[in-house]
Amino acid sequence: LPGLLARIARQGINMPLQLGVTQDGRDAARHAVIMSQGGLVMPDREYYLSDDSKFKAYREAYLKHVEKMLAMSGQFDAAQAASSAAAILALETRIAKIQWNKVDNRDPVKTYNKLALDKLAALLPGFDWPQYFGATGMQGKMDYVLVRQPDFLSNLQAVLESTPLATWQAYCKWHVLNAYAPFLSKRFVDQDFAFSSVVLRGIPGQQPRWKRGVARVEEAMGEALGQLYVEKHFSPANKARMQALVDNMLLAYKDSISNLAWMSPDTKKAALEKLSKFRAKIAY
């Protein structure tokens, strides 16, 4: 199961454990692997947990949507699709219960938890971490991870152990199907849009296929297209001009901070030290 979850997540599909690579929040010169909670299809945990009638309606619509999509896949008969949809919703609800809320997730201090790889076993014992990182392709490439929600890992243990393997299999099939629905035949595209866009977001109509195609290219090729744009339209002289502009802005900030009447000397010193660490990254 750890290897399966990792392989699916590596395809960009939402699994309970999500990995990404970004700047270390306390060392901007380094990149770090960040581990976050995940595993839900609906936008937020409240969609699964709230007693509000609006969210109850979302859950009812989601259950019917999952059942219909599973049946359309050809891997489930009608009875299996219905029972699997109910089991998937129950599993996602359990995952939602142990997730952090939006307020906690916005706390940069609370969500910065630097752990050596061998410490992960203390949070989630019994989970085959070498198999997991081996399947992600990251094994041996880092010595620590930044865990955003450590309590989620600790509480995931009970969910992993008490959920039947057949439910995890149906859950994984559903998440793969859900992620790729926009690329499948028209009936999958239409059903996915009917729930994800019409029901959840109130979007009444689908964009033309060509516009969706262009959007996908932009999503996948943004950096490469940006590189071509810079080569053609952003010369070294333009970069030097922008660098001078930023340097002048930094001098203006320094002058402003130094002359603030309401700021104490110690606070000014800390602010100027922070300003001195600013690194401008312009185009290339």
PDB file of C-alpha atoms in Angstrom:
ATOM      1  CA  LEU A   1       0.000   0.000   0.000  1.00  0.00           C
ATOM      2  CA  PRO A   2       2.756   2.589   0.747  1.00  0.00           C
ATOM      3  CA  GLY A   3       4.286   1.949  -2.676  1.00  0.00           C
ATOM      4  CA  LEU A   4       0.903   2.206  -4.398  1.00  0.00           C
ATOM      5  CA  LEU A   5       0.018   5.472  -2.655  1.00  0.00           C
ATOM      6  CA  ALA A   6       3.386   6.905  -3.640  1.00  0.00           C
ATOM      7  CA  ARG A   7       3.169   5.847  -7.288  1.00  0.00           C
ATOM      8  CA  ILE A   8      -0.295   7.349  -7.660  1.00  0.00           C
ATOM      9  CA  ALA A   9       0.728  10.576  -5.903  1.00  0.00           C
ATOM     10  CA  ARG A  10       3.740  10.841  -8.215  1.00  0.00           C
ATOM     11  CA  GLN A  11       1.279  11.174 -11.109  1.00  0.00           C
ATOM     12  CA  GLY A  12      -0.125  14.311  -9.464  1.00  0.00           C
ATOM     13  CA  ILE A  13      -3.161  12.531  -8.028  1.00  0.00           C
ATOM     14  CA  ASN A  14      -4.399  13.519  -4.567  1.00  0.00           C
ATOM     15  CA  MET A  15      -3.447  10.858  -2.000  1.00  0.00           C
ATOM     16  CA  PRO A  16      -3.460  11.021   1.834  1.00  0.00           C
ATOM     17  CA  LEU A  17       0.269  11.825   1.820  1.00  0.00           C
ATOM     18  CA  GLN A  18       1.271  14.571  -0.578  1.00  0.00           C
ATOM     19  CA  LEU A  19       4.904  15.362  -1.406  1.00  0.00           C
ATOM     20  CA  GLY A  20       6.312  18.461  -3.028  1.00  0.00           C
ATOM     21  CA  VAL A  21       9.628  20.241  -3.410  1.00  0.00           C
ATOM     22  CA  THR A  22       9.958  23.934  -2.606  1.00  0.00           C
ATOM     23  CA  GLN A  23      12.161  26.359  -0.718  1.00  0.00           C
ATOM     24  CA  ASP A  24      12.878  25.543   2.900  1.00  0.00           C
ATOM     25  CA  GLY A  25      10.843  28.072   4.888  1.00  0.00           C
ATOM     26  CA  ARG A  26      13.816  28.816   7.132  1.00  0.00           C
ATOM     27  CA  ASP A  27      16.604  28.500   4.586  1.00  0.00           C
ATOM     28  CA  ALA A  28      15.725  30.130   1.276  1.00  0.00           C
ATOM     29  CA  ALA A  29      18.990  28.931  -0.273  1.00  0.00           C
ATOM     30  CA  ARG A  30      17.871  25.303   0.013  1.00  0.00           C
ATOM     31  CA  HIS A  31      15.081  23.277  -1.495  1.00  0.00           C
ATOM     32  CA  ALA A  32      13.295  20.769   0.704  1.00  0.00           C
ATOM     33  CA  VAL A  33      10.766  17.969   0.430  1.00  0.00           C
ATOM     34  CA  ILE A  34       7.474  18.972   2.037  1.00  0.00           C
ATOM     35  CA  MET A  35       4.961  16.379   3.212  1.00  0.00           C
ATOM     36  CA  SER A  36       1.349  17.532   3.511  1.00  0.00           C
ATOM     37  CA  GLN A  37      -2.054  16.065   4.281  1.00  0.00           C
ATOM     38  CA  GLY A  38      -4.282  15.167   1.360  1.00  0.00           C
ATOM     39  CA  GLY A  39      -6.603  12.478   0.106  1.00  0.00           C
ATOM     40  CA  LEU A  40      -9.892  14.323  -0.444  1.00  0.00           C
ATOM     41  CA  VAL A  41     -11.736  15.000  -3.696  1.00  0.00           C
ATOM     42  CA  MET A  42     -14.104  17.697  -2.459  1.00  0.00           C
ATOM     43  CA  PRO A  43     -12.413  21.073  -1.817  1.00  0.00           C
ATOM     44  CA  ASP A  44     -12.105  21.057   1.974  1.00  0.00           C
ATOM     45  CA  ARG A  45     -12.711  18.946   5.086  1.00  0.00           C
ATOM     46  CA  GLU A  46     -15.862  20.942   5.892  1.00  0.00           C
ATOM     47  CA  TYR A  47     -17.548  19.455   2.831  1.00  0.00           C
ATOM     48  CA  TYR A  48     -17.372  16.087   4.615  1.00  0.00           C
ATOM     49  CA  LEU A  49     -17.957  17.180   8.207  1.00  0.00           C
ATOM     50  CA  SER A  50     -20.255  20.215   8.333  1.00  0.00           C
ATOM     51  CA  ASP A  51     -23.868  19.791   9.491  1.00  0.00           C
ATOM     52  CA  ASP A  52     -24.945  22.694   7.297  1.00  0.00           C
ATOM     53  CA  SER A  53     -27.657  21.633   4.846  1.00  0.00           C
ATOM     54  CA  LYS A  54     -25.614  22.961   1.924  1.00  0.00           C
ATOM     55  CA  PHE A  55     -22.732  20.609   2.716  1.00  0.00           C
ATOM     56  CA  LYS A  56     -25.079  17.690   3.320  1.00  0.00           C
ATOM     57  CA  ALA A  57     -26.418  18.266  -0.190  1.00  0.00           C
ATOM     58  CA  TYR A  58     -22.869  18.270  -1.529  1.00  0.00           C
ATOM     59  CA  ARG A  59     -22.205  14.902   0.122  1.00  0.00           C
ATOM     60  CA  GLU A  60     -25.374  13.385  -1.314  1.00  0.00           C
ATOM     61  CA  ALA A  61     -24.458  14.631  -4.794  1.00  0.00           C
ATOM     62  CA  TYR A  62     -20.877  13.401  -4.379  1.00  0.00           C
ATOM     63  CA  LEU A  63     -22.021   9.909  -3.392  1.00  0.00           C
ATOM     64  CA  LYS A  64     -24.197   9.658  -6.518  1.00  0.00           C
ATOM     65  CA  HIS A  65     -21.366  11.055  -8.645  1.00  0.00           C
ATOM     66  CA  VAL A  66     -18.816   8.500  -7.405  1.00  0.00           C
ATOM     67  CA  GLU A  67     -21.279   5.652  -7.878  1.00  0.00           C
ATOM     68  CA  LYS A  68     -22.068   6.736 -11.428  1.00  0.00           C
ATOM     69  CA  MET A  69     -18.428   7.194 -12.398  1.00  0.00           C
ATOM     70  CA  LEU A  70     -17.396   3.815 -10.976  1.00  0.00           C
ATOM     71  CA  ALA A  71     -20.193   2.098 -12.888  1.00  0.00           C
ATOM     72  CA  MET A  72     -19.187   3.913 -16.083  1.00  0.00           C
ATOM     73  CA  SER A  73     -15.593   2.690 -15.683  1.00  0.00           C
ATOM     74  CA  GLY A  74     -16.688  -0.892 -16.395  1.00  0.00           C
ATOM     75  CA  GLN A  75     -14.797  -2.283 -13.376  1.00  0.00           C
ATOM     76  CA  PHE A  76     -17.801  -2.311 -11.035  1.00  0.00           C
ATOM     77  CA  ASP A  77     -21.301  -3.676 -11.524  1.00  0.00           C
ATOM     78  CA  ALA A  78     -24.215  -1.627 -10.187  1.00  0.00           C
ATOM     79  CA  ALA A  79     -24.170  -3.163  -6.706  1.00  0.00           C
ATOM     80  CA  GLN A  80     -20.378  -2.914  -6.417  1.00  0.00           C
ATOM     81  CA  ALA A  81     -20.416   0.692  -7.575  1.00  0.00           C
ATOM     82  CA  ALA A  82     -22.973   1.621  -4.918  1.00  0.00           C
ATOM     83  CA  SER A  83     -21.198  -0.174  -2.049  1.00  0.00           C
ATOM     84  CA  SER A  84     -17.765   1.070  -3.123  1.00  0.00           C
ATOM     85  CA  ALA A  85     -18.985   4.666  -3.396  1.00  0.00           C
ATOM     86  CA  ALA A  86     -20.340   4.489   0.152  1.00  0.00           C
ATOM     87  CA  ALA A  87     -17.062   2.985   1.425  1.00  0.00           C
ATOM     88  CA  ILE A  88     -15.007   5.661  -0.383  1.00  0.00           C
ATOM     89  CA  LEU A  89     -17.086   8.485   1.093  1.00  0.00           C
ATOM     90  CA  ALA A  90     -16.736   6.945   4.559  1.00  0.00           C
ATOM     91  CA  LEU A  91     -12.944   6.663   4.130  1.00  0.00           C
ATOM     92  CA  GLU A  92     -12.578  10.230   2.885  1.00  0.00           C
ATOM     93  CA  THR A  93     -14.709  11.384   5.820  1.00  0.00           C
ATOM     94  CA  ARG A  94     -12.328   9.648   8.248  1.00  0.00           C
ATOM     95  CA  ILE A  95      -9.391  11.311   6.501  1.00  0.00           C
ATOM     96  CA  ALA A  96     -11.150  14.694   6.716  1.00  0.00           C
ATOM     97  CA  LYS A  97     -11.641  14.264  10.477  1.00  0.00           C
ATOM     98  CA  ILE A  98      -7.896  14.005  11.122  1.00  0.00           C
ATOM     99  CA  GLN A  99      -6.905  16.828   8.779  1.00  0.00           C
ATOM    100  CA  TRP A 100      -5.913  20.257  10.065  1.00  0.00           C
ATOM    101  CA  ASN A 101      -8.295  23.123   9.386  1.00  0.00           C
ATOM    102  CA  LYS A 102      -7.549  26.161   7.219  1.00  0.00           C
ATOM    103  CA  VAL A 103      -6.568  28.373  10.157  1.00  0.00           C
ATOM    104  CA  ASP A 104      -3.897  25.953  11.410  1.00  0.00           C
ATOM    105  CA  ASN A 105      -2.645  25.367   7.874  1.00  0.00           C
ATOM    106  CA  ARG A 106      -1.995  29.098   7.467  1.00  0.00           C
ATOM    107  CA  ASP A 107       0.337  29.183  10.491  1.00  0.00           C
ATOM    108  CA  PRO A 108       3.922  29.228   9.105  1.00  0.00           C
ATOM    109  CA  VAL A 109       5.437  28.283  12.454  1.00  0.00           C
ATOM    110  CA  LYS A 110       3.040  25.486  13.317  1.00  0.00           C
ATOM    111  CA  THR A 111       3.390  23.932   9.849  1.00  0.00           C
ATOM    112  CA  TYR A 112       7.218  23.979   9.885  1.00  0.00           C
ATOM    113  CA  ASN A 113       8.326  20.659  11.355  1.00  0.00           C
ATOM    114  CA  LYS A 114      11.754  19.551  10.175  1.00  0.00           C
ATOM    115  CA  LEU A 115      12.271  15.823  10.667  1.00  0.00           C
ATOM    116  CA  ALA A 116      15.110  13.492   9.815  1.00  0.00           C
ATOM    117  CA  LEU A 117      13.877  10.577   7.717  1.00  0.00           C
ATOM    118  CA  ASP A 118      14.435   8.062  10.510  1.00  0.00           C
ATOM    119  CA  LYS A 119      12.077  10.086  12.753  1.00  0.00           C
ATOM    120  CA  LEU A 120       9.089   9.530  10.476  1.00  0.00           C
ATOM    121  CA  ALA A 121       8.650   6.012  11.855  1.00  0.00           C
ATOM    122  CA  ALA A 122       7.842   7.500  15.257  1.00  0.00           C
ATOM    123  CA  LEU A 123       4.944   9.445  13.734  1.00  0.00           C
ATOM    124  CA  LEU A 124       3.611   6.659  11.530  1.00  0.00           C
ATOM    125  CA  PRO A 125       4.967   3.297  12.734  1.00  0.00           C
ATOM    126  CA  GLY A 126       4.391   0.207  10.639  1.00  0.00           C
ATOM    127  CA  PHE A 127       4.398   2.255   7.442  1.00  0.00           C
ATOM    128  CA  ASP A 128       7.065   1.081   5.007  1.00  0.00           C
ATOM    129  CA  TRP A 129       8.855   4.410   4.521  1.00  0.00           C
ATOM    130  CA  PRO A 130      11.739   3.011   2.397  1.00  0.00           C
ATOM    131  CA  GLN A 131       9.169   1.479   0.027  1.00  0.00           C
ATOM    132  CA  TYR A 132       7.216   4.726  -0.038  1.00  0.00           C
ATOM    133  CA  PHE A 133      10.181   6.987  -0.827  1.00  0.00           C
ATOM    134  CA  GLY A 134      11.552   4.427  -3.252  1.00  0.00           C
ATOM    135  CA  ALA A 135       8.315   4.606  -5.235  1.00  0.00           C
ATOM    136  CA  THR A 136       8.392   8.417  -5.208  1.00  0.00           C
ATOM    137  CA  GLY A 137      11.869   8.450  -6.751  1.00  0.00           C
ATOM    138  CA  MET A 138      13.208  10.492  -3.820  1.00  0.00           C
ATOM    139  CA  GLN A 139      14.958   7.736  -1.893  1.00  0.00           C
ATOM    140  CA  GLY A 140      18.540   8.741  -1.108  1.00  0.00           C
ATOM    141  CA  LYS A 141      18.074  12.296  -2.395  1.00  0.00           C
ATOM    142  CA  MET A 142      17.306  14.055   0.894  1.00  0.00           C
ATOM    143  CA  ASP A 143      18.121  13.660   4.573  1.00  0.00           C
ATOM    144  CA  TYR A 144      15.095  15.432   6.035  1.00  0.00           C
ATOM    145  CA  VAL A 145      11.495  16.340   5.237  1.00  0.00           C
ATOM    146  CA  LEU A 146       9.309  19.237   6.319  1.00  0.00           C
ATOM    147  CA  VAL A 147       6.107  17.751   7.743  1.00  0.00           C
ATOM    148  CA  ARG A 148       3.324  20.321   7.677  1.00  0.00           C
ATOM    149  CA  GLN A 149       0.807  18.441   9.843  1.00  0.00           C
ATOM    150  CA  PRO A 150       2.531  15.904  12.140  1.00  0.00           C
ATOM    151  CA  ASP A 151      -0.714  15.050  13.968  1.00  0.00           C
ATOM    152  CA  PHE A 152      -2.243  14.003  10.666  1.00  0.00           C
ATOM    153  CA  LEU A 153       0.496  11.404  10.217  1.00  0.00           C
ATOM    154  CA  SER A 154       0.048  10.115  13.747  1.00  0.00           C
ATOM    155  CA  ASN A 155      -3.715   9.765  13.338  1.00  0.00           C
ATOM    156  CA  LEU A 156      -3.436   8.247   9.871  1.00  0.00           C
ATOM    157  CA  GLN A 157      -2.083   5.052  11.446  1.00  0.00           C
ATOM    158  CA  ALA A 158      -5.505   3.978  12.721  1.00  0.00           C
ATOM    159  CA  VAL A 159      -7.161   4.810   9.400  1.00  0.00           C
ATOM    160  CA  LEU A 160      -4.616   2.743   7.459  1.00  0.00           C
ATOM    161  CA  GLU A 161      -4.876  -0.268   9.744  1.00  0.00           C
ATOM    162  CA  SER A 162      -8.653  -0.387  10.168  1.00  0.00           C
ATOM    163  CA  THR A 163      -9.672   0.204   6.547  1.00  0.00           C
ATOM    164  CA  PRO A 164     -10.068  -3.016   4.505  1.00  0.00           C
ATOM    165  CA  LEU A 165      -7.670  -3.430   1.605  1.00  0.00           C
ATOM    166  CA  ALA A 166     -10.608  -3.698  -0.802  1.00  0.00           C
ATOM    167  CA  THR A 167     -11.708  -0.209   0.247  1.00  0.00           C
ATOM    168  CA  TRP A 168      -8.220   1.191  -0.353  1.00  0.00           C
ATOM    169  CA  GLN A 169      -8.218  -0.455  -3.783  1.00  0.00           C
ATOM    170  CA  ALA A 170     -11.579   1.101  -4.687  1.00  0.00           C
ATOM    171  CA  TYR A 171     -10.420   4.448  -3.256  1.00  0.00           C
ATOM    172  CA  CYS A 172      -7.264   4.426  -5.397  1.00  0.00           C
ATOM    173  CA  LYS A 173      -9.194   3.438  -8.522  1.00  0.00           C
ATOM    174  CA  TRP A 174     -11.656   6.240  -7.887  1.00  0.00           C
ATOM    175  CA  HIS A 175      -8.953   8.875  -7.365  1.00  0.00           C
ATOM    176  CA  VAL A 176      -7.182   7.872 -10.569  1.00  0.00           C
ATOM    177  CA  LEU A 177     -10.479   7.914 -12.469  1.00  0.00           C
ATOM    178  CA  ASN A 178     -11.423  11.286 -10.978  1.00  0.00           C
ATOM    179  CA  ALA A 179      -8.051  12.843 -11.841  1.00  0.00           C
ATOM    180  CA  TYR A 180      -8.125  11.690 -15.456  1.00  0.00           C
ATOM    181  CA  ALA A 181     -11.843  12.188 -16.131  1.00  0.00           C
ATOM    182  CA  PRO A 182     -11.258  15.493 -18.008  1.00  0.00           C
ATOM    183  CA  PHE A 183      -9.109  13.578 -20.531  1.00  0.00           C
ATOM    184  CA  LEU A 184     -11.461  10.649 -21.129  1.00  0.00           C
ATOM    185  CA  SER A 185     -14.424  10.263 -23.481  1.00  0.00           C
ATOM    186  CA  LYS A 186     -17.260  12.787 -23.509  1.00  0.00           C
ATOM    187  CA  ARG A 187     -19.534  11.014 -21.032  1.00  0.00           C
ATOM    188  CA  PHE A 188     -16.764  11.082 -18.380  1.00  0.00           C
ATOM    189  CA  VAL A 189     -15.942  14.708 -19.153  1.00  0.00           C
ATOM    190  CA  ASP A 190     -19.611  15.679 -18.901  1.00  0.00           C
ATOM    191  CA  GLN A 191     -20.230  13.797 -15.655  1.00  0.00           C
ATOM    192  CA  ASP A 192     -17.069  15.201 -14.074  1.00  0.00           C
ATOM    193  CA  PHE A 193     -18.048  18.740 -15.081  1.00  0.00           C
ATOM    194  CA  ALA A 194     -21.616  18.248 -13.840  1.00  0.00           C
ATOM    195  CA  PHE A 195     -20.366  17.604 -10.312  1.00  0.00           C
ATOM    196  CA  SER A 196     -17.001  19.366 -10.005  1.00  0.00           C
ATOM    197  CA  SER A 197     -17.999  22.569 -11.775  1.00  0.00           C
ATOM    198  CA  VAL A 198     -21.802  22.844 -11.773  1.00  0.00           C
ATOM    199  CA  VAL A 199     -22.598  21.411  -8.314  1.00  0.00           C
ATOM    200  CA  LEU A 200     -19.494  22.499  -6.384  1.00  0.00           C
ATOM    201  CA  ARG A 201     -18.657  25.806  -8.090  1.00  0.00           C
ATOM    202  CA  GLY A 202     -21.849  26.942  -9.794  1.00  0.00           C
ATOM    203  CA  ILE A 203     -20.195  27.144 -13.223  1.00  0.00           C
ATOM    204  CA  PRO A 204     -23.045  26.686 -15.703  1.00  0.00           C
ATOM    205  CA  GLY A 205     -21.215  25.810 -18.923  1.00  0.00           C
ATOM    206  CA  GLN A 206     -18.117  23.996 -20.130  1.00  0.00           C
ATOM    207  CA  GLN A 207     -15.437  25.905 -22.039  1.00  0.00           C
ATOM    208  CA  PRO A 208     -14.883  24.896 -25.678  1.00  0.00           C
ATOM    209  CA  ARG A 209     -12.533  21.945 -26.045  1.00  0.00           C
ATOM    210  CA  TRP A 210      -9.839  24.031 -27.747  1.00  0.00           C
ATOM    211  CA  LYS A 211      -9.705  26.458 -24.816  1.00  0.00           C
ATOM    212  CA  ARG A 212      -9.330  23.570 -22.384  1.00  0.00           C
ATOM    213  CA  GLY A 213      -6.533  22.213 -24.556  1.00  0.00           C
ATOM    214  CA  VAL A 214      -4.659  25.517 -24.555  1.00  0.00           C
ATOM    215  CA  ALA A 215      -5.051  25.787 -20.770  1.00  0.00           C
ATOM    216  CA  ARG A 216      -3.550  22.319 -20.306  1.00  0.00           C
ATOM    217  CA  VAL A 217      -0.553  23.227 -22.465  1.00  0.00           C
ATOM    218  CA  GLU A 218      -0.006  26.403 -20.444  1.00  0.00           C
ATOM    219  CA  GLU A 219      -0.185  24.421 -17.186  1.00  0.00           C
ATOM    220  CA  ALA A 220       2.309  21.825 -18.377  1.00  0.00           C
ATOM    221  CA  MET A 221       4.683  24.083 -20.330  1.00  0.00           C
ATOM    222  CA  GLY A 222       4.583  27.355 -18.389  1.00  0.00           C
ATOM    223  CA  GLU A 223       8.280  27.445 -17.489  1.00  0.00           C
ATOM    224  CA  ALA A 224       9.399  26.382 -20.977  1.00  0.00           C
ATOM    225  CA  LEU A 225       7.187  28.993 -22.639  1.00  0.00           C
ATOM    226  CA  GLY A 226       8.448  31.606 -20.189  1.00  0.00           C
ATOM    227  CA  GLN A 227      12.018  30.774 -21.135  1.00  0.00           C
ATOM    228  CA  LEU A 228      11.258  31.324 -24.826  1.00  0.00           C
ATOM    229  CA  TYR A 229       9.538  34.619 -24.013  1.00  0.00           C
ATOM    230  CA  VAL A 230      12.538  35.874 -22.024  1.00  0.00           C
ATOM    231  CA  GLU A 231      14.949  34.935 -24.804  1.00  0.00           C
ATOM    232  CA  LYS A 232      12.907  36.909 -27.328  1.00  0.00           C
ATOM    233  CA  HIS A 233      11.624  39.896 -25.352  1.00  0.00           C
ATOM    234  CA  PHE A 234      13.783  40.395 -22.233  1.00  0.00           C
ATOM    235  CA  SER A 235      17.346  41.344 -23.109  1.00  0.00           C
ATOM    236  CA  PRO A 236      20.279  41.632 -20.659  1.00  0.00           C
ATOM    237  CA  ALA A 237      19.861  45.417 -20.896  1.00  0.00           C
ATOM    238  CA  ASN A 238      16.247  45.129 -19.744  1.00  0.00           C
ATOM    239  CA  LYS A 239      17.317  42.929 -16.876  1.00  0.00           C
ATOM    240  CA  ALA A 240      19.971  45.456 -15.803  1.00  0.00           C
ATOM    241  CA  ARG A 241      17.356  48.213 -15.889  1.00  0.00           C
ATOM    242  CA  MET A 242      14.996  46.202 -13.686  1.00  0.00           C
ATOM    243  CA  GLN A 243      17.844  45.325 -11.312  1.00  0.00           C
ATOM    244  CA  ALA A 244      18.627  49.032 -10.909  1.00  0.00           C
ATOM    245  CA  LEU A 245      14.956  49.721 -10.202  1.00  0.00           C
ATOM    246  CA  VAL A 246      14.865  47.053  -7.478  1.00  0.00           C
ATOM    247  CA  ASP A 247      18.150  48.312  -5.975  1.00  0.00           C
ATOM    248  CA  ASN A 248      16.672  51.812  -5.756  1.00  0.00           C
ATOM    249  CA  MET A 249      13.554  50.450  -4.097  1.00  0.00           C
ATOM    250  CA  LEU A 250      15.681  48.683  -1.488  1.00  0.00           C
ATOM    251  CA  LEU A 251      17.550  51.926  -0.778  1.00  0.00           C
ATOM    252  CA  ALA A 252      14.203  53.706  -0.373  1.00  0.00           C
ATOM    253  CA  TYR A 253      13.012  51.033   2.058  1.00  0.00           C
ATOM    254  CA  LYS A 254      16.251  51.334   4.021  1.00  0.00           C
ATOM    255  CA  ASP A 255      15.870  55.108   4.249  1.00  0.00           C
ATOM    256  CA  SER A 256      12.214  54.808   5.238  1.00  0.00           C
ATOM    257  CA  ILE A 257      12.881  52.255   7.986  1.00  0.00           C
ATOM    258  CA  SER A 258      15.806  54.260   9.370  1.00  0.00           C
ATOM    259  CA  ASN A 259      13.632  57.363   9.762  1.00  0.00           C
ATOM    260  CA  LEU A 260      10.461  55.828  11.169  1.00  0.00           C
ATOM    261  CA  ALA A 261       9.559  57.727  14.353  1.00  0.00           C
ATOM    262  CA  TRP A 262       7.304  54.996  15.785  1.00  0.00           C
ATOM    263  CA  MET A 263       9.791  52.112  15.426  1.00  0.00           C
ATOM    264  CA  SER A 264      12.192  51.348  18.275  1.00  0.00           C
ATOM    265  CA  PRO A 265      15.953  51.092  17.615  1.00  0.00           C
ATOM    266  CA  ASP A 266      15.942  47.316  18.160  1.00  0.00           C
ATOM    267  CA  THR A 267      13.023  46.845  15.767  1.00  0.00           C
ATOM    268  CA  LYS A 268      14.734  49.044  13.163  1.00  0.00           C
ATOM    269  CA  LYS A 269      17.866  46.953  13.475  1.00  0.00           C
ATOM    270  CA  ALA A 270      15.903  43.721  12.960  1.00  0.00           C
ATOM    271  CA  ALA A 271      13.993  45.190   9.999  1.00  0.00           C
ATOM    272  CA  LEU A 272      17.189  46.408   8.317  1.00  0.00           C
ATOM    273  CA  GLU A 273      18.820  43.017   8.859  1.00  0.00           C
ATOM    274  CA  LYS A 274      15.840  41.351   7.209  1.00  0.00           C
ATOM    275  CA  LEU A 275      15.983  43.838   4.329  1.00  0.00           C
ATOM    276  CA  SER A 276      19.691  43.113   3.794  1.00  0.00           C
ATOM    277  CA  LYS A 277      18.866  39.445   3.103  1.00  0.00           C
ATOM    278  CA  PHE A 278      16.521  40.217   0.217  1.00  0.00           C
ATOM    279  CA  ARG A 279      17.668  38.571  -3.004  1.00  0.00           C
ATOM    280  CA  ALA A 280      16.243  39.802  -6.294  1.00  0.00           C
ATOM    281  CA  LYS A 281      15.581  37.118  -8.905  1.00  0.00           C
ATOM    282  CA  ILE A 282      14.652  38.780 -12.154  1.00  0.00           C
ATOM    283  CA  ALA A 283      13.653  36.626 -15.138  1.00  0.00           C
ATOM    284  CA  TYR A 284      16.799  34.472 -15.313  1.00  0.00           C
TER     285      TYR A 284
END
